[in-house]
PDB file of C-alpha atoms in Angstrom:
ATOM      1  CA  GLU A   1     -10.340   8.449   6.505  1.00  0.00           C
ATOM      2  CA  ALA A   2      -7.965   6.452   8.487  1.00  0.00           C
ATOM      3  CA  ASP A   3      -6.646   7.926  11.741  1.00  0.00           C
ATOM      4  CA  ILE A   4      -2.959   7.396  10.900  1.00  0.00           C
ATOM      5  CA  TYR A   5      -0.776  10.417  10.543  1.00  0.00           C
ATOM      6  CA  GLN A   6       2.638  11.168   9.072  1.00  0.00           C
ATOM      7  CA  THR A   7       4.910  14.167   9.368  1.00  0.00           C
ATOM      8  CA  PRO A   8       6.375  15.824   7.715  1.00  0.00           C
ATOM      9  CA  ARG A   9       4.509  15.402   4.444  1.00  0.00           C
ATOM     10  CA  TYR A  10       7.422  16.658   2.474  1.00  0.00           C
ATOM     11  CA  LEU A  11      11.080  17.009   3.335  1.00  0.00           C
ATOM     12  CA  VAL A  12      14.094  18.208   1.387  1.00  0.00           C
ATOM     13  CA  ILE A  13      17.364  17.804   3.207  1.00  0.00           C
ATOM     14  CA  GLY A  14      21.120  17.781   2.479  1.00  0.00           C
ATOM     15  CA  THR A  15      23.251  14.705   2.324  1.00  0.00           C
ATOM     16  CA  GLY A  16      24.630  13.573   5.729  1.00  0.00           C
ATOM     17  CA  LYS A  17      21.768  14.914   7.807  1.00  0.00           C
ATOM     18  CA  LYS A  18      19.916  12.700  10.264  1.00  0.00           C
ATOM     19  CA  ILE A  19      16.244  12.606   9.752  1.00  0.00           C
ATOM     20  CA  THR A  20      13.224  11.120  11.571  1.00  0.00           C
ATOM     21  CA  LEU A  21      10.006  10.500   9.880  1.00  0.00           C
ATOM     22  CA  GLU A  22       7.093  10.438  12.321  1.00  0.00           C
ATOM     23  CA  CYS A  23       4.162   8.071  12.074  1.00  0.00           C
ATOM     24  CA  SER A  24       1.210   7.751  14.597  1.00  0.00           C
ATOM     25  CA  GLN A  25      -2.140   6.036  14.707  1.00  0.00           C
ATOM     26  CA  THR A  26      -4.953   6.388  17.052  1.00  0.00           C
ATOM     27  CA  MET A  27      -6.790   3.091  16.201  1.00  0.00           C
ATOM     28  CA  GLY A  28      -4.913   1.019  18.729  1.00  0.00           C
ATOM     29  CA  HIS A  29      -3.515  -1.259  16.092  1.00  0.00           C
ATOM     30  CA  ASP A  30      -0.751  -3.602  17.237  1.00  0.00           C
ATOM     31  CA  LYS A  31       0.724  -4.078  13.810  1.00  0.00           C
ATOM     32  CA  MET A  32       2.620  -1.256  12.012  1.00  0.00           C
ATOM     33  CA  TYR A  33       4.577  -1.089   8.834  1.00  0.00           C
ATOM     34  CA  TRP A  34       6.898   1.144   6.875  1.00  0.00           C
ATOM     35  CA  TYR A  35       6.929   0.893   2.999  1.00  0.00           C
ATOM     36  CA  GLN A  36       9.023   2.667   0.449  1.00  0.00           C
ATOM     37  CA  GLN A  37       7.575   3.522  -2.869  1.00  0.00           C
ATOM     38  CA  ASP A  38       9.177   5.034  -5.981  1.00  0.00           C
ATOM     39  CA  PRO A  39       7.092   6.660  -8.695  1.00  0.00           C
ATOM     40  CA  GLY A  40       5.395   3.883 -10.848  1.00  0.00           C
ATOM     41  CA  MET A  41       6.760   1.135  -8.685  1.00  0.00           C
ATOM     42  CA  GLU A  42       5.239  -1.188  -6.134  1.00  0.00           C
ATOM     43  CA  LEU A  43       5.413  -0.576  -2.524  1.00  0.00           C
ATOM     44  CA  HIS A  44       8.263  -2.416  -0.810  1.00  0.00           C
ATOM     45  CA  LEU A  45       8.116  -3.312   2.937  1.00  0.00           C
ATOM     46  CA  ILE A  46      11.253  -2.062   4.783  1.00  0.00           C
ATOM     47  CA  HIS A  47      10.201  -2.436   8.507  1.00  0.00           C
ATOM     48  CA  TYR A  48       7.374  -3.734  10.425  1.00  0.00           C
ATOM     49  CA  SER A  49       6.245  -4.221  14.128  1.00  0.00           C
ATOM     50  CA  TYR A  50       3.858  -6.609  15.748  1.00  0.00           C
ATOM     51  CA  GLY A  51       3.692  -4.547  18.985  1.00  0.00           C
ATOM     52  CA  VAL A  52       5.597  -2.535  21.457  1.00  0.00           C
ATOM     53  CA  ASN A  53       9.357  -3.351  21.504  1.00  0.00           C
ATOM     54  CA  SER A  54       8.908  -5.621  18.420  1.00  0.00           C
ATOM     55  CA  THR A  55      10.558  -4.412  15.211  1.00  0.00           C
ATOM     56  CA  GLU A  56      11.658  -6.527  12.139  1.00  0.00           C
ATOM     57  CA  LYS A  57      13.223  -5.768   8.844  1.00  0.00           C
ATOM     58  CA  GLY A  58      11.129  -6.171   5.708  1.00  0.00           C
ATOM     59  CA  ASP A  59      11.672  -7.480   2.291  1.00  0.00           C
ATOM     60  CA  LEU A  60      13.639  -4.511   1.025  1.00  0.00           C
ATOM     61  CA  SER A  61      16.967  -3.858   2.690  1.00  0.00           C
ATOM     62  CA  SER A  62      17.086  -0.352   4.187  1.00  0.00           C
ATOM     63  CA  GLU A  63      19.648   1.700   6.069  1.00  0.00           C
ATOM     64  CA  SER A  64      16.844   3.179   8.153  1.00  0.00           C
ATOM     65  CA  THR A  65      16.008   2.103  11.656  1.00  0.00           C
ATOM     66  CA  VAL A  66      12.604   2.060  13.542  1.00  0.00           C
ATOM     67  CA  SER A  67      11.584   1.917  17.129  1.00  0.00           C
ATOM     68  CA  ARG A  68       8.130   1.034  18.803  1.00  0.00           C
ATOM     69  CA  ILE A  69       8.161   2.347  22.395  1.00  0.00           C
ATOM     70  CA  ARG A  70       4.465   3.087  22.309  1.00  0.00           C
ATOM     71  CA  THR A  71       1.626   1.263  20.485  1.00  0.00           C
ATOM     72  CA  GLU A  72       0.564   4.356  18.683  1.00  0.00           C
ATOM     73  CA  HIS A  73       3.947   5.637  17.448  1.00  0.00           C
ATOM     74  CA  PHE A  74       6.362   4.110  14.956  1.00  0.00           C
ATOM     75  CA  PRO A  75       9.050   6.561  13.854  1.00  0.00           C
ATOM     76  CA  LEU A  76      11.635   5.870  11.228  1.00  0.00           C
ATOM     77  CA  THR A  77      15.080   7.212  11.424  1.00  0.00           C
ATOM     78  CA  LEU A  78      17.993   7.688   8.870  1.00  0.00           C
ATOM     79  CA  GLU A  79      21.282   8.530  10.660  1.00  0.00           C
ATOM     80  CA  SER A  80      22.909   9.832   7.454  1.00  0.00           C
ATOM     81  CA  ALA A  81      20.633  10.731   4.597  1.00  0.00           C
ATOM     82  CA  ARG A  82      21.909  10.191   0.981  1.00  0.00           C
ATOM     83  CA  PRO A  83      20.381  10.866  -2.374  1.00  0.00           C
ATOM     84  CA  SER A  84      19.618   7.079  -2.822  1.00  0.00           C
ATOM     85  CA  HIS A  85      17.119   7.514   0.015  1.00  0.00           C
ATOM     86  CA  THR A  86      15.097   9.912  -2.068  1.00  0.00           C
ATOM     87  CA  SER A  87      11.662   8.266  -2.110  1.00  0.00           C
ATOM     88  CA  GLN A  88       8.133   8.291  -0.784  1.00  0.00           C
ATOM     89  CA  TYR A  89       7.756   6.611   2.711  1.00  0.00           C
ATOM     90  CA  LEU A  90       4.313   5.238   3.579  1.00  0.00           C
ATOM     91  CA  CYS A  91       3.366   4.179   7.139  1.00  0.00           C
ATOM     92  CA  ALA A  92       0.537   1.768   7.652  1.00  0.00           C
ATOM     93  CA  SER A  93      -1.232  -0.155  10.508  1.00  0.00           C
ATOM     94  CA  SER A  94      -3.509  -3.100  10.393  1.00  0.00           C
ATOM     95  CA  GLU A  95      -6.181  -4.970  12.444  1.00  0.00           C
ATOM     96  CA  LEU A  96      -7.592  -8.460  12.250  1.00  0.00           C
ATOM     97  CA  ASP A  97     -10.736  -8.138  10.078  1.00  0.00           C
ATOM     98  CA  VAL A  98     -13.950 -10.119  10.648  1.00  0.00           C
ATOM     99  CA  ASP A  99     -13.061 -12.545   7.825  1.00  0.00           C
ATOM    100  CA  GLY A 100      -9.678 -13.377   9.211  1.00  0.00           C
ATOM    101  CA  SER A 101      -7.657 -11.171   6.883  1.00  0.00           C
ATOM    102  CA  TYR A 102      -5.683  -8.016   7.828  1.00  0.00           C
ATOM    103  CA  GLU A 103      -6.651  -4.655   6.322  1.00  0.00           C
ATOM    104  CA  GLN A 104      -3.898  -2.135   6.243  1.00  0.00           C
ATOM    105  CA  TYR A 105      -4.708   1.556   6.803  1.00  0.00           C
ATOM    106  CA  PHE A 106      -2.162   3.926   5.215  1.00  0.00           C
ATOM    107  CA  GLY A 107      -0.976   7.240   6.204  1.00  0.00           C
ATOM    108  CA  PRO A 108      -0.620  10.020   3.630  1.00  0.00           C
ATOM    109  CA  GLY A 109       3.240   9.440   3.206  1.00  0.00           C
ATOM    110  CA  THR A 110       6.323  11.502   3.581  1.00  0.00           C
ATOM    111  CA  ARG A 111       7.982  12.446   0.272  1.00  0.00           C
ATOM    112  CA  LEU A 112      11.802  12.681   1.087  1.00  0.00           C
ATOM    113  CA  THR A 113      14.262  14.385  -1.269  1.00  0.00           C
ATOM    114  CA  VAL A 114      17.938  14.138  -0.319  1.00  0.00           C
ATOM    115  CA  THR A 115      20.023  16.690  -2.220  1.00  0.00           C
TER     116      THR A 115
ATOM    117  CA  LYS B   1       9.849 -10.952 -12.274  1.00  0.00           C
ATOM    118  CA  ASN B   2       7.230  -9.366  -9.968  1.00  0.00           C
ATOM    119  CA  GLN B   3       4.839 -11.785  -8.374  1.00  0.00           C
ATOM    120  CA  VAL B   4       1.901  -9.524  -9.089  1.00  0.00           C
ATOM    121  CA  GLU B   5       1.562  -8.166 -12.509  1.00  0.00           C
ATOM    122  CA  GLN B   6      -1.085  -5.455 -13.348  1.00  0.00           C
ATOM    123  CA  SER B   7      -2.264  -4.312 -16.713  1.00  0.00           C
ATOM    124  CA  PRO B   8      -2.512  -1.898 -18.330  1.00  0.00           C
ATOM    125  CA  GLN B   9       0.105   0.176 -16.633  1.00  0.00           C
ATOM    126  CA  SER B  10      -1.723   3.285 -17.465  1.00  0.00           C
ATOM    127  CA  LEU B  11      -5.225   4.197 -19.002  1.00  0.00           C
ATOM    128  CA  ILE B  12      -6.829   7.300 -20.064  1.00  0.00           C
ATOM    129  CA  ILE B  13     -10.548   7.149 -20.312  1.00  0.00           C
ATOM    130  CA  LEU B  14     -13.530   9.616 -20.921  1.00  0.00           C
ATOM    131  CA  GLU B  15     -15.771  10.504 -18.068  1.00  0.00           C
ATOM    132  CA  GLY B  16     -18.743   8.212 -17.954  1.00  0.00           C
ATOM    133  CA  LYS B  17     -17.056   5.413 -19.727  1.00  0.00           C
ATOM    134  CA  ASN B  18     -16.348   2.016 -18.104  1.00  0.00           C
ATOM    135  CA  CYS B  19     -12.850   0.343 -17.774  1.00  0.00           C
ATOM    136  CA  THR B  20     -11.471  -2.975 -16.555  1.00  0.00           C
ATOM    137  CA  LEU B  21      -8.045  -3.379 -14.777  1.00  0.00           C
ATOM    138  CA  GLN B  22      -6.231  -6.639 -14.619  1.00  0.00           C
ATOM    139  CA  CYS B  23      -4.180  -8.405 -11.998  1.00  0.00           C
ATOM    140  CA  ASN B  24      -2.314 -11.689 -12.406  1.00  0.00           C
ATOM    141  CA  TYR B  25      -0.378 -13.197  -9.503  1.00  0.00           C
ATOM    142  CA  THR B  26       1.915 -16.094  -9.011  1.00  0.00           C
ATOM    143  CA  VAL B  27       2.197 -16.266  -5.147  1.00  0.00           C
ATOM    144  CA  SER B  28       0.893 -19.196  -3.076  1.00  0.00           C
ATOM    145  CA  PRO B  29      -0.627 -20.288  -0.951  1.00  0.00           C
ATOM    146  CA  PHE B  30      -3.279 -17.844  -1.618  1.00  0.00           C
ATOM    147  CA  SER B  31      -5.106 -16.110   1.297  1.00  0.00           C
ATOM    148  CA  ASN B  32      -6.892 -13.054  -0.245  1.00  0.00           C
ATOM    149  CA  LEU B  33      -6.675 -10.249  -2.678  1.00  0.00           C
ATOM    150  CA  ARG B  34      -7.252  -6.606  -2.069  1.00  0.00           C
ATOM    151  CA  TRP B  35      -7.646  -3.755  -4.590  1.00  0.00           C
ATOM    152  CA  TYR B  36      -6.458  -0.400  -3.174  1.00  0.00           C
ATOM    153  CA  LYS B  37      -7.146   3.064  -4.575  1.00  0.00           C
ATOM    154  CA  GLN B  38      -4.155   5.584  -4.226  1.00  0.00           C
ATOM    155  CA  ASP B  39      -4.844   9.136  -4.943  1.00  0.00           C
ATOM    156  CA  THR B  40      -1.984  11.254  -5.971  1.00  0.00           C
ATOM    157  CA  GLY B  41       0.070  12.300  -2.773  1.00  0.00           C
ATOM    158  CA  ARG B  42      -2.083  10.069  -0.511  1.00  0.00           C
ATOM    159  CA  GLY B  43      -1.828   6.546   0.885  1.00  0.00           C
ATOM    160  CA  PRO B  44      -3.753   3.586  -0.522  1.00  0.00           C
ATOM    161  CA  VAL B  45      -7.200   2.997   0.638  1.00  0.00           C
ATOM    162  CA  SER B  46      -8.853  -0.492   0.533  1.00  0.00           C
ATOM    163  CA  LEU B  47     -11.676  -0.794  -2.073  1.00  0.00           C
ATOM    164  CA  THR B  48     -12.521  -4.549  -1.703  1.00  0.00           C
ATOM    165  CA  ILE B  49     -11.233  -7.813  -0.562  1.00  0.00           C
ATOM    166  CA  MET B  50     -11.567 -11.172  -2.426  1.00  0.00           C
ATOM    167  CA  THR B  51     -11.280 -14.490  -0.601  1.00  0.00           C
ATOM    168  CA  PHE B  52     -10.686 -17.790  -2.186  1.00  0.00           C
ATOM    169  CA  SER B  53     -14.461 -18.670  -2.416  1.00  0.00           C
ATOM    170  CA  GLU B  54     -15.577 -15.350  -3.821  1.00  0.00           C
ATOM    171  CA  ASN B  55     -15.907 -14.784  -7.533  1.00  0.00           C
ATOM    172  CA  THR B  56     -17.202 -11.221  -7.583  1.00  0.00           C
ATOM    173  CA  LYS B  57     -17.667  -8.457  -5.082  1.00  0.00           C
ATOM    174  CA  SER B  58     -19.099  -4.835  -5.639  1.00  0.00           C
ATOM    175  CA  ASN B  59     -18.296  -1.616  -3.804  1.00  0.00           C
ATOM    176  CA  GLY B  60     -20.494   1.101  -5.419  1.00  0.00           C
ATOM    177  CA  ARG B  61     -19.198   1.564  -9.058  1.00  0.00           C
ATOM    178  CA  TYR B  62     -16.332  -0.835  -8.385  1.00  0.00           C
ATOM    179  CA  THR B  63     -16.778  -4.405  -8.950  1.00  0.00           C
ATOM    180  CA  ALA B  64     -13.841  -7.026  -8.490  1.00  0.00           C
ATOM    181  CA  THR B  65     -13.694 -10.452  -9.764  1.00  0.00           C
ATOM    182  CA  LEU B  66     -11.393 -13.339  -8.800  1.00  0.00           C
ATOM    183  CA  ASP B  67     -10.512 -16.664 -10.502  1.00  0.00           C
ATOM    184  CA  ALA B  68      -8.293 -18.407  -8.040  1.00  0.00           C
ATOM    185  CA  ASP B  69      -7.757 -21.410 -10.450  1.00  0.00           C
ATOM    186  CA  THR B  70      -5.998 -19.018 -13.084  1.00  0.00           C
ATOM    187  CA  LYS B  71      -4.732 -16.564 -10.394  1.00  0.00           C
ATOM    188  CA  GLN B  72      -6.335 -13.648 -12.025  1.00  0.00           C
ATOM    189  CA  SER B  73      -8.483 -10.742 -10.724  1.00  0.00           C
ATOM    190  CA  SER B  74     -10.019  -7.711 -12.342  1.00  0.00           C
ATOM    191  CA  LEU B  75     -11.460  -4.379 -11.139  1.00  0.00           C
ATOM    192  CA  HIS B  76     -14.259  -2.913 -13.210  1.00  0.00           C
ATOM    193  CA  ILE B  77     -14.994   0.744 -12.886  1.00  0.00           C
ATOM    194  CA  THR B  78     -18.553   1.635 -14.063  1.00  0.00           C
ATOM    195  CA  ALA B  79     -19.458   5.206 -15.201  1.00  0.00           C
ATOM    196  CA  SER B  80     -16.211   6.655 -14.462  1.00  0.00           C
ATOM    197  CA  GLN B  81     -15.980  10.032 -12.653  1.00  0.00           C
ATOM    198  CA  LEU B  82     -13.078  12.393 -12.443  1.00  0.00           C
ATOM    199  CA  SER B  83     -12.532  11.380  -8.956  1.00  0.00           C
ATOM    200  CA  ASP B  84     -11.619   7.963 -10.120  1.00  0.00           C
ATOM    201  CA  SER B  85      -8.298   9.233 -11.357  1.00  0.00           C
ATOM    202  CA  ALA B  86      -5.933   7.424  -9.254  1.00  0.00           C
ATOM    203  CA  SER B  87      -3.530   4.425  -9.022  1.00  0.00           C
ATOM    204  CA  TYR B  88      -5.273   1.056  -8.376  1.00  0.00           C
ATOM    205  CA  ILE B  89      -2.959  -1.383  -6.599  1.00  0.00           C
ATOM    206  CA  CYS B  90      -3.507  -5.127  -6.397  1.00  0.00           C
ATOM    207  CA  VAL B  91      -2.232  -6.685  -3.214  1.00  0.00           C
ATOM    208  CA  VAL B  92      -2.153 -10.531  -2.649  1.00  0.00           C
ATOM    209  CA  SER B  93      -1.891 -11.995   0.768  1.00  0.00           C
ATOM    210  CA  TYR B  94      -0.215 -15.406   0.811  1.00  0.00           C
ATOM    211  CA  GLY B  95       1.522 -17.850   3.065  1.00  0.00           C
ATOM    212  CA  ASN B  96       2.052 -16.612   6.754  1.00  0.00           C
ATOM    213  CA  ASN B  97       0.407 -13.164   6.325  1.00  0.00           C
ATOM    214  CA  ARG B  98       2.939 -12.114   3.588  1.00  0.00           C
ATOM    215  CA  LEU B  99       1.927  -9.448   1.029  1.00  0.00           C
ATOM    216  CA  ALA B 100       2.806  -9.089  -2.477  1.00  0.00           C
ATOM    217  CA  PHE B 101       2.057  -5.675  -4.126  1.00  0.00           C
ATOM    218  CA  GLY B 102       1.599  -4.868  -7.880  1.00  0.00           C
ATOM    219  CA  LYS B 103       2.851  -1.765  -9.398  1.00  0.00           C
ATOM    220  CA  GLY B 104      -0.520  -0.446  -9.884  1.00  0.00           C
ATOM    221  CA  ASN B 105      -2.751   0.701 -12.749  1.00  0.00           C
ATOM    222  CA  GLN B 106      -2.643   4.490 -13.296  1.00  0.00           C
ATOM    223  CA  VAL B 107      -6.061   5.560 -14.422  1.00  0.00           C
ATOM    224  CA  VAL B 108      -6.838   9.100 -15.615  1.00  0.00           C
ATOM    225  CA  VAL B 109     -10.342  10.160 -16.313  1.00  0.00           C
ATOM    226  CA  ILE B 110     -10.699  13.135 -18.539  1.00  0.00           C
ATOM    227  CA  PRO B 111     -14.002  15.292 -19.128  1.00  0.00           C
TER     228      PRO B 111
END
């Protein structure tokens, strides 16, 4: 079991609310990621970070923002939630493996429903 | 068109039977290919990684193959168990540490 945690696991919230999805890891990984996953669909990278004070947008455009003030913490914020934001959000971190590849360790995910 | 195509999309098998999942990809230059298992309501967990020079690798009852020439990989599950019910995701690493994800093979094992 990877030491990467996400809270809340489930969130139902009304349109227009501000929300923050928490992600933390205790493995000391520099690289962290946020993915969005809809049922039956592939994971889409929305944000990533290579270390403290480093954040980049991923392949899928997202209205969310992220911050990386501490190595272990990578929260995602939506200033004004909309029904189109309803999805599963997965956080991951990675380290350089012995064979030169990066294995990603995923959190359990946050299932967000915006009504 | 997705850069990583997996088939079948879903599969129902009897407990104890074997099954094979397919992954075809188009991305390049290829670095490595991982198979992940994602249980319902959980994050994906890595099962195995295949590099360019590897043709087959086993992890318990899971055996992955790779043909880098035809850009195809398979994941074979032997003697399936109920706990094998999950989505199996093929992830290809290419270029400068870029990742391409498949949609997953949804496997349901029934008693």
